[in-house]
Amino acid sequence: MTHLHMARKDSTIRLYDEPGGYEARRPYRAILQITHLSDRVAYLHGAVGEIDRAAHAAAMNMLRELGVTTVMYERRGRMKTIELAPPAGC
């Protein structure tokens, strides 16, 4: 008998100006590529577009809700790490 398990490795976060943007195939404001290094560690890269503080916070919250506790990224040639607090109520 064959048993399979597929690990999630890559994700894409697209930012839209209004709800339903993805479903309606509207142009996105920004896009972030995420590589899941483990269940709890994600590497953020390939960010393109307008990403303000609110969009950044929303993306971090989305990753936190998926169980990510550490986000790594490169900024101006240096690796940075963000430790995410557990979701509220945990």
PDB file of N, CA, C and O in Angstrom, residues 23-64:
ATOM      1  N   GLU A  23     -10.732  36.660  -6.935  1.00  0.00           N
ATOM      2  CA  GLU A  23     -11.830  35.976  -7.627  1.00  0.00           C
ATOM      3  C   GLU A  23     -12.241  36.701  -8.905  1.00  0.00           C
ATOM      4  O   GLU A  23     -12.607  36.078  -9.900  1.00  0.00           O
ATOM      5  N   ALA A  24     -12.184  38.032  -8.871  1.00  0.00           N
ATOM      6  CA  ALA A  24     -12.572  38.836 -10.038  1.00  0.00           C
ATOM      7  C   ALA A  24     -11.407  39.049 -11.001  1.00  0.00           C
ATOM      8  O   ALA A  24     -11.563  39.719 -12.016  1.00  0.00           O
ATOM      9  N   ARG A  25     -10.244  38.500 -10.656  1.00  0.00           N
ATOM     10  CA  ARG A  25      -9.037  38.619 -11.492  1.00  0.00           C
ATOM     11  C   ARG A  25      -8.643  40.081 -11.740  1.00  0.00           C
ATOM     12  O   ARG A  25      -8.219  40.461 -12.816  1.00  0.00           O
ATOM     13  N   ARG A  26      -8.814  40.903 -10.685  1.00  0.00           N
ATOM     14  CA  ARG A  26      -8.392  42.299 -10.778  1.00  0.00           C
ATOM     15  C   ARG A  26      -6.873  42.393 -10.625  1.00  0.00           C
ATOM     16  O   ARG A  26      -6.253  41.511 -10.039  1.00  0.00           O
ATOM     17  N   PRO A  27      -6.269  43.471 -11.107  1.00  0.00           N
ATOM     18  CA  PRO A  27      -4.819  43.647 -10.918  1.00  0.00           C
ATOM     19  C   PRO A  27      -4.502  43.767  -9.420  1.00  0.00           C
ATOM     20  O   PRO A  27      -5.229  44.415  -8.677  1.00  0.00           O
ATOM     21  N   TYR A  28      -3.417  43.142  -8.998  1.00  0.00           N
ATOM     22  CA  TYR A  28      -3.037  43.245  -7.594  1.00  0.00           C
ATOM     23  C   TYR A  28      -2.106  44.434  -7.402  1.00  0.00           C
ATOM     24  O   TYR A  28      -1.408  44.868  -8.304  1.00  0.00           O
ATOM     25  N   ARG A  29      -2.105  44.939  -6.164  1.00  0.00           N
ATOM     26  CA  ARG A  29      -1.274  46.091  -5.805  1.00  0.00           C
ATOM     27  C   ARG A  29       0.161  45.652  -5.490  1.00  0.00           C
ATOM     28  O   ARG A  29       1.108  46.386  -5.723  1.00  0.00           O
ATOM     29  N   ALA A  30       0.299  44.465  -4.947  1.00  0.00           N
ATOM     30  CA  ALA A  30       1.620  43.939  -4.599  1.00  0.00           C
ATOM     31  C   ALA A  30       1.536  42.421  -4.527  1.00  0.00           C
ATOM     32  O   ALA A  30       0.439  41.849  -4.437  1.00  0.00           O
ATOM     33  N   ILE A  31       2.705  41.784  -4.550  1.00  0.00           N
ATOM     34  CA  ILE A  31       2.767  40.333  -4.453  1.00  0.00           C
ATOM     35  C   ILE A  31       3.983  39.959  -3.610  1.00  0.00           C
ATOM     36  O   ILE A  31       5.030  40.612  -3.683  1.00  0.00           O
ATOM     37  N   LEU A  32       3.832  38.939  -2.772  1.00  0.00           N
ATOM     38  CA  LEU A  32       4.910  38.427  -1.925  1.00  0.00           C
ATOM     39  C   LEU A  32       5.046  36.938  -2.187  1.00  0.00           C
ATOM     40  O   LEU A  32       4.042  36.216  -2.203  1.00  0.00           O
ATOM     41  N   GLN A  33       6.257  36.472  -2.353  1.00  0.00           N
ATOM     42  CA  GLN A  33       6.513  35.044  -2.482  1.00  0.00           C
ATOM     43  C   GLN A  33       6.976  34.529  -1.119  1.00  0.00           C
ATOM     44  O   GLN A  33       7.810  35.167  -0.468  1.00  0.00           O
ATOM     45  N   ILE A  34       6.461  33.389  -0.706  1.00  0.00           N
ATOM     46  CA  ILE A  34       6.809  32.798   0.571  1.00  0.00           C
ATOM     47  C   ILE A  34       7.310  31.379   0.319  1.00  0.00           C
ATOM     48  O   ILE A  34       6.629  30.588  -0.336  1.00  0.00           O
ATOM     49  N   THR A  35       8.490  31.058   0.843  1.00  0.00           N
ATOM     50  CA  THR A  35       8.988  29.686   0.832  1.00  0.00           C
ATOM     51  C   THR A  35       8.926  29.181   2.265  1.00  0.00           C
ATOM     52  O   THR A  35       9.497  29.802   3.169  1.00  0.00           O
ATOM     53  N   HIS A  36       8.210  28.093   2.482  1.00  0.00           N
ATOM     54  CA  HIS A  36       8.067  27.506   3.815  1.00  0.00           C
ATOM     55  C   HIS A  36       9.261  26.589   4.056  1.00  0.00           C
ATOM     56  O   HIS A  36       9.363  25.528   3.438  1.00  0.00           O
ATOM     57  N   LEU A  37      10.180  27.021   4.925  1.00  0.00           N
ATOM     58  CA  LEU A  37      11.358  26.230   5.239  1.00  0.00           C
ATOM     59  C   LEU A  37      11.021  25.092   6.192  1.00  0.00           C
ATOM     60  O   LEU A  37      11.691  24.064   6.200  1.00  0.00           O
ATOM     61  N   SER A  38      10.006  25.290   7.001  1.00  0.00           N
ATOM     62  CA  SER A  38       9.471  24.255   7.898  1.00  0.00           C
ATOM     63  C   SER A  38       8.041  24.661   8.220  1.00  0.00           C
ATOM     64  O   SER A  38       7.533  25.643   7.680  1.00  0.00           O
ATOM     65  N   ASP A  39       7.397  23.929   9.106  1.00  0.00           N
ATOM     66  CA  ASP A  39       6.027  24.283   9.489  1.00  0.00           C
ATOM     67  C   ASP A  39       5.962  25.642  10.184  1.00  0.00           C
ATOM     68  O   ASP A  39       4.940  26.303  10.149  1.00  0.00           O
ATOM     69  N   ARG A  40       7.047  26.052  10.806  1.00  0.00           N
ATOM     70  CA  ARG A  40       7.045  27.274  11.603  1.00  0.00           C
ATOM     71  C   ARG A  40       7.944  28.390  11.075  1.00  0.00           C
ATOM     72  O   ARG A  40       7.912  29.501  11.585  1.00  0.00           O
ATOM     73  N   VAL A  41       8.760  28.098  10.067  1.00  0.00           N
ATOM     74  CA  VAL A  41       9.700  29.096   9.542  1.00  0.00           C
ATOM     75  C   VAL A  41       9.396  29.353   8.073  1.00  0.00           C
ATOM     76  O   VAL A  41       9.293  28.418   7.276  1.00  0.00           O
ATOM     77  N   ALA A  42       9.256  30.646   7.724  1.00  0.00           N
ATOM     78  CA  ALA A  42       8.967  31.036   6.347  1.00  0.00           C
ATOM     79  C   ALA A  42       9.992  32.058   5.884  1.00  0.00           C
ATOM     80  O   ALA A  42      10.442  32.903   6.658  1.00  0.00           O
ATOM     81  N   TYR A  43      10.357  31.967   4.610  1.00  0.00           N
ATOM     82  CA  TYR A  43      11.281  32.918   3.992  1.00  0.00           C
ATOM     83  C   TYR A  43      10.489  33.764   3.009  1.00  0.00           C
ATOM     84  O   TYR A  43       9.915  33.252   2.049  1.00  0.00           O
ATOM     85  N   LEU A  44      10.426  35.066   3.269  1.00  0.00           N
ATOM     86  CA  LEU A  44       9.686  36.000   2.434  1.00  0.00           C
ATOM     87  C   LEU A  44      10.654  36.567   1.392  1.00  0.00           C
ATOM     88  O   LEU A  44      11.742  37.037   1.741  1.00  0.00           O
ATOM     89  N   HIS A  45      10.266  36.506   0.116  1.00  0.00           N
ATOM     90  CA  HIS A  45      11.127  37.011  -0.948  1.00  0.00           C
ATOM     91  C   HIS A  45      10.268  37.395  -2.142  1.00  0.00           C
ATOM     92  O   HIS A  45       9.064  37.161  -2.162  1.00  0.00           O
ATOM     93  N   GLY A  46      10.882  37.985  -3.134  1.00  0.00           N
ATOM     94  CA  GLY A  46      10.162  38.335  -4.350  1.00  0.00           C
ATOM     95  C   GLY A  46       9.034  39.324  -4.139  1.00  0.00           C
ATOM     96  O   GLY A  46       8.029  39.271  -4.834  1.00  0.00           O
ATOM     97  N   ALA A  47       9.197  40.231  -3.180  1.00  0.00           N
ATOM     98  CA  ALA A  47       8.156  41.223  -2.923  1.00  0.00           C
ATOM     99  C   ALA A  47       8.226  42.319  -3.984  1.00  0.00           C
ATOM    100  O   ALA A  47       9.279  42.897  -4.222  1.00  0.00           O
ATOM    101  N   VAL A  48       7.092  42.573  -4.625  1.00  0.00           N
ATOM    102  CA  VAL A  48       7.019  43.581  -5.680  1.00  0.00           C
ATOM    103  C   VAL A  48       5.731  44.371  -5.501  1.00  0.00           C
ATOM    104  O   VAL A  48       4.681  43.802  -5.217  1.00  0.00           O
ATOM    105  N   GLY A  49       5.809  45.679  -5.655  1.00  0.00           N
ATOM    106  CA  GLY A  49       4.609  46.509  -5.587  1.00  0.00           C
ATOM    107  C   GLY A  49       4.602  47.395  -4.361  1.00  0.00           C
ATOM    108  O   GLY A  49       5.617  47.592  -3.698  1.00  0.00           O
ATOM    109  N   GLU A  50       3.423  47.913  -4.052  1.00  0.00           N
ATOM    110  CA  GLU A  50       3.242  48.844  -2.937  1.00  0.00           C
ATOM    111  C   GLU A  50       2.841  48.077  -1.684  1.00  0.00           C
ATOM    112  O   GLU A  50       1.706  47.614  -1.571  1.00  0.00           O
ATOM    113  N   ILE A  51       3.779  47.974  -0.737  1.00  0.00           N
ATOM    114  CA  ILE A  51       3.517  47.262   0.516  1.00  0.00           C
ATOM    115  C   ILE A  51       3.710  48.258   1.653  1.00  0.00           C
ATOM    116  O   ILE A  51       4.835  48.576   2.022  1.00  0.00           O
ATOM    117  N   ASP A  52       2.600  48.750   2.186  1.00  0.00           N
ATOM    118  CA  ASP A  52       2.677  49.705   3.285  1.00  0.00           C
ATOM    119  C   ASP A  52       2.650  48.947   4.613  1.00  0.00           C
ATOM    120  O   ASP A  52       2.600  47.722   4.654  1.00  0.00           O
ATOM    121  N   ARG A  53       2.690  49.689   5.719  1.00  0.00           N
ATOM    122  CA  ARG A  53       2.721  49.051   7.043  1.00  0.00           C
ATOM    123  C   ARG A  53       1.487  48.181   7.298  1.00  0.00           C
ATOM    124  O   ARG A  53       1.582  47.108   7.871  1.00  0.00           O
ATOM    125  N   ALA A  54       0.328  48.657   6.872  1.00  0.00           N
ATOM    126  CA  ALA A  54      -0.905  47.890   7.082  1.00  0.00           C
ATOM    127  C   ALA A  54      -0.869  46.586   6.297  1.00  0.00           C
ATOM    128  O   ALA A  54      -1.271  45.532   6.806  1.00  0.00           O
ATOM    129  N   ALA A  55      -0.380  46.636   5.059  1.00  0.00           N
ATOM    130  CA  ALA A  55      -0.287  45.426   4.236  1.00  0.00           C
ATOM    131  C   ALA A  55       0.721  44.452   4.832  1.00  0.00           C
ATOM    132  O   ALA A  55       0.490  43.239   4.871  1.00  0.00           O
ATOM    133  N   HIS A  56       1.851  44.973   5.313  1.00  0.00           N
ATOM    134  CA  HIS A  56       2.867  44.137   5.946  1.00  0.00           C
ATOM    135  C   HIS A  56       2.290  43.448   7.181  1.00  0.00           C
ATOM    136  O   HIS A  56       2.463  42.240   7.368  1.00  0.00           O
ATOM    137  N   ALA A  57       1.585  44.210   8.015  1.00  0.00           N
ATOM    138  CA  ALA A  57       0.987  43.641   9.229  1.00  0.00           C
ATOM    139  C   ALA A  57      -0.044  42.570   8.878  1.00  0.00           C
ATOM    140  O   ALA A  57      -0.103  41.515   9.529  1.00  0.00           O
ATOM    141  N   ALA A  58      -0.845  42.811   7.845  1.00  0.00           N
ATOM    142  CA  ALA A  58      -1.851  41.826   7.433  1.00  0.00           C
ATOM    143  C   ALA A  58      -1.190  40.539   6.940  1.00  0.00           C
ATOM    144  O   ALA A  58      -1.648  39.434   7.244  1.00  0.00           O
ATOM    145  N   ALA A  59      -0.083  40.672   6.191  1.00  0.00           N
ATOM    146  CA  ALA A  59       0.633  39.485   5.706  1.00  0.00           C
ATOM    147  C   ALA A  59       1.231  38.703   6.874  1.00  0.00           C
ATOM    148  O   ALA A  59       1.157  37.470   6.911  1.00  0.00           O
ATOM    149  N   MET A  60       1.805  39.407   7.860  1.00  0.00           N
ATOM    150  CA  MET A  60       2.366  38.726   9.032  1.00  0.00           C
ATOM    151  C   MET A  60       1.274  38.018   9.827  1.00  0.00           C
ATOM    152  O   MET A  60       1.464  36.898  10.308  1.00  0.00           O
ATOM    153  N   ASN A  61       0.100  38.653   9.937  1.00  0.00           N
ATOM    154  CA  ASN A  61      -1.019  38.017  10.633  1.00  0.00           C
ATOM    155  C   ASN A  61      -1.486  36.762   9.901  1.00  0.00           C
ATOM    156  O   ASN A  61      -1.814  35.754  10.530  1.00  0.00           O
ATOM    157  N   MET A  62      -1.506  36.822   8.572  1.00  0.00           N
ATOM    158  CA  MET A  62      -1.908  35.658   7.788  1.00  0.00           C
ATOM    159  C   MET A  62      -0.943  34.495   8.032  1.00  0.00           C
ATOM    160  O   MET A  62      -1.367  33.357   8.258  1.00  0.00           O
ATOM    161  N   LEU A  63       0.351  34.782   8.028  1.00  0.00           N
ATOM    162  CA  LEU A  63       1.346  33.741   8.287  1.00  0.00           C
ATOM    163  C   LEU A  63       1.237  33.214   9.713  1.00  0.00           C
ATOM    164  O   LEU A  63       1.323  32.007   9.956  1.00  0.00           O
ATOM    165  N   ARG A  64       1.023  34.121  10.680  1.00  0.00           N
ATOM    166  CA  ARG A  64       0.863  33.724  12.084  1.00  0.00           C
ATOM    167  C   ARG A  64      -0.309  32.761  12.239  1.00  0.00           C
ATOM    168  O   ARG A  64      -0.209  31.752  12.934  1.00  0.00           O
TER     169      ARG A  64
END
